[in-house]
Amino acid sequence: MAHATTHSGTPAVTLPVISAAELLPWALFGGLLLVLMVYFVGAEQGATSLIQGREVHEFVHDARHLLGFPCH
């Protein structure tokens, strides 16, 4: 018969508590990056273009089609 052993000497795992005040700057930074990514994938072309040339458009061309943005 097999005997199960328990380890009573293992310490309990405690999870760190992150307050909303500590999380807010990172959430804003992540949201800003998300907005910039959506802009460059979806709108960096034509009249609203911030960067001259077609390099950005060609770099994100496949992502543009994957997300459903028309481009031609």
Coordinates of N, CA, C and O in Angstrom, one line a residue:
M1 N 0.8 -1.2 0.0 CA 0.0 0.0 0.0 C 0.9 1.2 0.0 O 1.8 1.3 0.8
A2 N 0.6 2.2 -0.9 CA 1.4 3.4 -1.0 C 1.0 4.4 0.1 O -0.2 4.5 0.5
H3 N 1.9 5.1 0.6 CA 1.7 6.1 1.7 C 1.9 7.4 1.1 O 2.9 7.7 0.5
A4 N 0.9 8.3 1.3 CA 1.0 9.7 0.8 C 1.7 10.5 1.9 O 1.4 10.3 3.1
T5 N 2.7 11.3 1.5 CA 3.3 12.1 2.5 C 3.0 13.6 2.2 O 2.8 14.0 1.1
T6 N 2.8 14.3 3.3 CA 2.6 15.8 3.1 C 3.8 16.5 3.7 O 4.4 16.1 4.7
H7 N 4.1 17.6 3.1 CA 5.2 18.5 3.6 C 4.6 19.6 4.4 O 4.0 20.5 3.8
S8 N 4.6 19.5 5.6 CA 4.1 20.5 6.5 C 5.0 21.7 6.6 O 4.6 22.8 7.1
G9 N 6.2 21.6 6.2 CA 7.2 22.7 6.4 C 7.3 23.6 5.2 O 8.2 24.5 5.2
T10 N 6.5 23.5 4.2 CA 6.6 24.4 3.0 C 5.9 25.7 3.3 O 4.8 25.7 3.9
P11 N 6.5 26.8 3.0 CA 5.9 28.1 3.3 C 4.8 28.4 2.3 O 4.7 27.9 1.2
A12 N 3.8 29.2 2.8 CA 2.7 29.6 2.0 C 3.1 30.6 1.0 O 4.0 31.5 1.2
V13 N 2.5 30.5 -0.2 CA 2.8 31.5 -1.3 C 2.0 32.7 -1.1 O 0.7 32.6 -1.0
T14 N 2.6 33.9 -1.1 CA 1.8 35.1 -1.0 C 1.9 35.9 -2.3 O 3.0 36.0 -2.9
L15 N 0.8 36.3 -2.8 CA 0.8 37.1 -4.0 C 0.9 38.6 -3.7 O 0.3 39.1 -2.8
P16 N 1.7 39.3 -4.5 CA 1.8 40.8 -4.3 C 0.4 41.5 -4.6 O -0.3 41.1 -5.6
V17 N 0.1 42.5 -3.9 CA -1.1 43.3 -4.1 C -0.7 44.5 -4.9 O 0.2 45.3 -4.5
I18 N -1.3 44.7 -6.1 CA -1.0 45.9 -6.9 C -2.2 46.8 -6.8 O -3.3 46.5 -7.2
S19 N -2.0 48.0 -6.3 CA -3.1 49.0 -6.2 C -3.4 49.6 -7.6 O -2.6 49.6 -8.5
A20 N -4.6 50.2 -7.7 CA -5.0 50.9 -8.9 C -4.1 52.1 -9.2 O -3.8 52.3 -10.4
A21 N -3.6 52.7 -8.2 CA -2.7 53.9 -8.4 C -1.3 53.4 -9.0 O -0.7 54.1 -9.8
E22 N -0.9 52.2 -8.7 CA 0.3 51.7 -9.3 C 0.1 51.2 -10.7 O 1.0 51.2 -11.5
L23 N -1.1 50.7 -11.0 CA -1.4 50.1 -12.2 C -1.8 51.1 -13.3 O -1.6 50.9 -14.5
L24 N -2.3 52.3 -12.9 CA -2.8 53.3 -13.8 C -1.8 53.8 -14.8 O -2.1 53.8 -16.0
P25 N -0.6 54.1 -14.4 CA 0.4 54.6 -15.4 C 0.7 53.5 -16.5 O 0.9 53.8 -17.7
W26 N 0.8 52.3 -16.1 CA 1.1 51.2 -17.0 C -0.1 50.9 -18.0 O 0.1 50.7 -19.2
A27 N -1.3 51.1 -17.4 CA -2.5 50.9 -18.3 C -2.6 52.1 -19.3 O -2.9 51.8 -20.5
L28 N -2.2 53.3 -18.9 CA -2.2 54.4 -19.8 C -1.2 54.2 -20.9 O -1.4 54.5 -22.1
F29 N 0.0 53.8 -20.5 CA 1.1 53.5 -21.4 C 0.7 52.5 -22.5 O 0.9 52.6 -23.7
G30 N 0.1 51.4 -22.0 CA -0.3 50.3 -22.9 C -1.4 50.8 -23.8 O -1.4 50.4 -25.0
G31 N -2.3 51.6 -23.3 CA -3.4 52.1 -24.1 C -2.8 53.0 -25.2 O -3.3 53.0 -26.4
L32 N -1.9 53.8 -24.9 CA -1.2 54.7 -25.9 C -0.5 53.9 -27.0 O -0.6 54.2 -28.1
L33 N 0.2 52.9 -26.6 CA 0.8 52.0 -27.6 C -0.2 51.3 -28.5 O 0.0 51.2 -29.7
L34 N -1.3 50.9 -27.9 CA -2.4 50.3 -28.7 C -3.0 51.3 -29.7 O -3.2 50.9 -30.8
V35 N -3.2 52.5 -29.3 CA -3.8 53.5 -30.2 C -2.8 53.8 -31.3 O -3.2 53.9 -32.5
L36 N -1.5 53.9 -31.0 CA -0.5 54.2 -32.0 C -0.4 53.0 -33.0 O -0.3 53.2 -34.2
M37 N -0.5 51.8 -32.5 CA -0.5 50.6 -33.4 C -1.7 50.6 -34.3 O -1.5 50.4 -35.5
V38 N -2.8 50.9 -33.8 CA -4.0 50.9 -34.6 C -3.9 52.0 -35.6 O -4.3 51.8 -36.8
Y39 N -3.4 53.2 -35.3 CA -3.2 54.2 -36.2 C -2.3 53.8 -37.4 O -2.6 54.0 -38.5
F40 N -1.1 53.3 -37.0 CA -0.2 52.9 -38.1 C -0.7 51.8 -38.9 O -0.4 51.8 -40.1
V41 N -1.4 50.9 -38.4 CA -1.9 49.8 -39.2 C -3.1 50.3 -40.0 O -3.2 49.9 -41.2
G42 N -4.0 51.1 -39.4 CA -5.2 51.4 -40.1 C -5.3 52.7 -40.8 O -6.1 52.8 -41.8
A43 N -4.5 53.7 -40.5 CA -4.7 55.0 -41.1 C -3.5 55.7 -41.6 O -3.6 56.7 -42.2
E44 N -2.3 55.1 -41.4 CA -1.1 55.7 -41.9 C -1.0 55.5 -43.4 O -0.3 54.7 -43.9
Q45 N -1.8 56.4 -44.1 CA -1.8 56.3 -45.6 C -2.5 57.5 -46.1 O -3.5 57.9 -45.5
G46 N -2.1 58.0 -47.2 CA -2.9 59.1 -47.8 C -2.8 60.4 -47.1 O -1.8 60.9 -46.7
A47 N -4.0 61.1 -47.0 CA -4.1 62.4 -46.5 C -3.7 62.5 -45.0 O -3.3 63.6 -44.6
T48 N -4.0 61.5 -44.2 CA -3.7 61.6 -42.8 C -2.3 61.1 -42.5 O -1.9 60.9 -41.3
S49 N -1.4 60.9 -43.5 CA -0.1 60.3 -43.2 C 0.8 61.3 -42.5 O 0.9 62.4 -42.8
L50 N 1.4 60.8 -41.4 CA 2.4 61.6 -40.7 C 3.8 61.4 -41.2 O 4.6 62.2 -41.1
I51 N 4.0 60.2 -41.8 CA 5.4 59.9 -42.3 C 5.3 59.8 -43.8 O 4.4 59.1 -44.4
Q52 N 6.1 60.6 -44.5 CA 6.1 60.6 -46.0 C 6.6 59.2 -46.5 O 7.5 58.6 -45.9
G53 N 6.2 58.9 -47.7 CA 6.6 57.7 -48.3 C 5.7 56.5 -48.0 O 4.7 56.6 -47.4
R54 N 6.0 55.3 -48.6 CA 5.2 54.2 -48.5 C 5.8 53.1 -47.6 O 5.3 52.0 -47.5
E55 N 6.9 53.4 -46.9 CA 7.5 52.3 -46.1 C 6.7 51.8 -45.0 O 6.6 50.6 -44.8
V56 N 6.0 52.7 -44.3 CA 5.1 52.2 -43.2 C 4.0 51.4 -43.7 O 3.6 50.4 -43.2
H57 N 3.4 51.9 -44.8 CA 2.2 51.2 -45.4 C 2.6 49.8 -45.8 O 1.9 48.8 -45.5
E58 N 3.8 49.7 -46.5 CA 4.2 48.4 -46.9 C 4.6 47.5 -45.7 O 4.4 46.3 -45.8
F59 N 5.1 48.0 -44.7 CA 5.6 47.3 -43.5 C 4.4 46.6 -42.8 O 4.4 45.5 -42.3
V60 N 3.2 47.4 -42.7 CA 2.0 46.9 -42.0 C 1.0 46.4 -43.0 O -0.2 46.2 -42.6
H61 N 1.3 46.2 -44.2 CA 0.3 45.8 -45.3 C -0.5 44.6 -44.9 O -1.7 44.6 -45.0
D62 N 0.2 43.5 -44.5 CA -0.5 42.3 -44.2 C -1.4 42.4 -43.0 O -2.5 41.8 -42.9
A63 N -0.9 43.1 -42.0 CA -1.7 43.3 -40.8 C -2.9 44.1 -41.1 O -4.0 43.9 -40.5
R64 N -2.8 45.0 -42.0 CA -3.9 45.9 -42.4 C -5.0 45.0 -43.0 O -6.2 45.1 -42.7
H65 N -4.7 44.0 -43.9 CA -5.7 43.1 -44.4 C -6.2 42.1 -43.4 O -7.4 41.8 -43.4
L66 N -5.3 41.7 -42.5 CA -5.8 40.8 -41.4 C -6.8 41.4 -40.5 O -7.8 40.7 -40.1
L67 N -6.7 42.7 -40.2 CA -7.6 43.4 -39.4 C -8.8 43.9 -40.1 O -9.7 44.5 -39.5
G68 N -8.9 43.8 -41.4 CA -10.0 44.2 -42.2 C -10.0 45.7 -42.7 O -11.0 46.2 -43.1
F69 N -8.8 46.3 -42.6 CA -8.7 47.7 -43.1 C -8.5 47.6 -44.6 O -7.6 46.9 -45.1
P70 N -9.3 48.4 -45.4 CA -9.0 48.4 -46.9 C -7.9 49.3 -47.2 O -7.6 50.3 -46.5
C71 N -7.1 49.0 -48.2 CA -6.0 49.8 -48.5 C -5.8 50.0 -50.0 O -4.9 50.8 -50.4
H72 N -6.5 49.2 -50.8 CA -6.4 49.5 -52.3 C -7.6 48.9 -53.0 O -8.5 48.4 -52.4

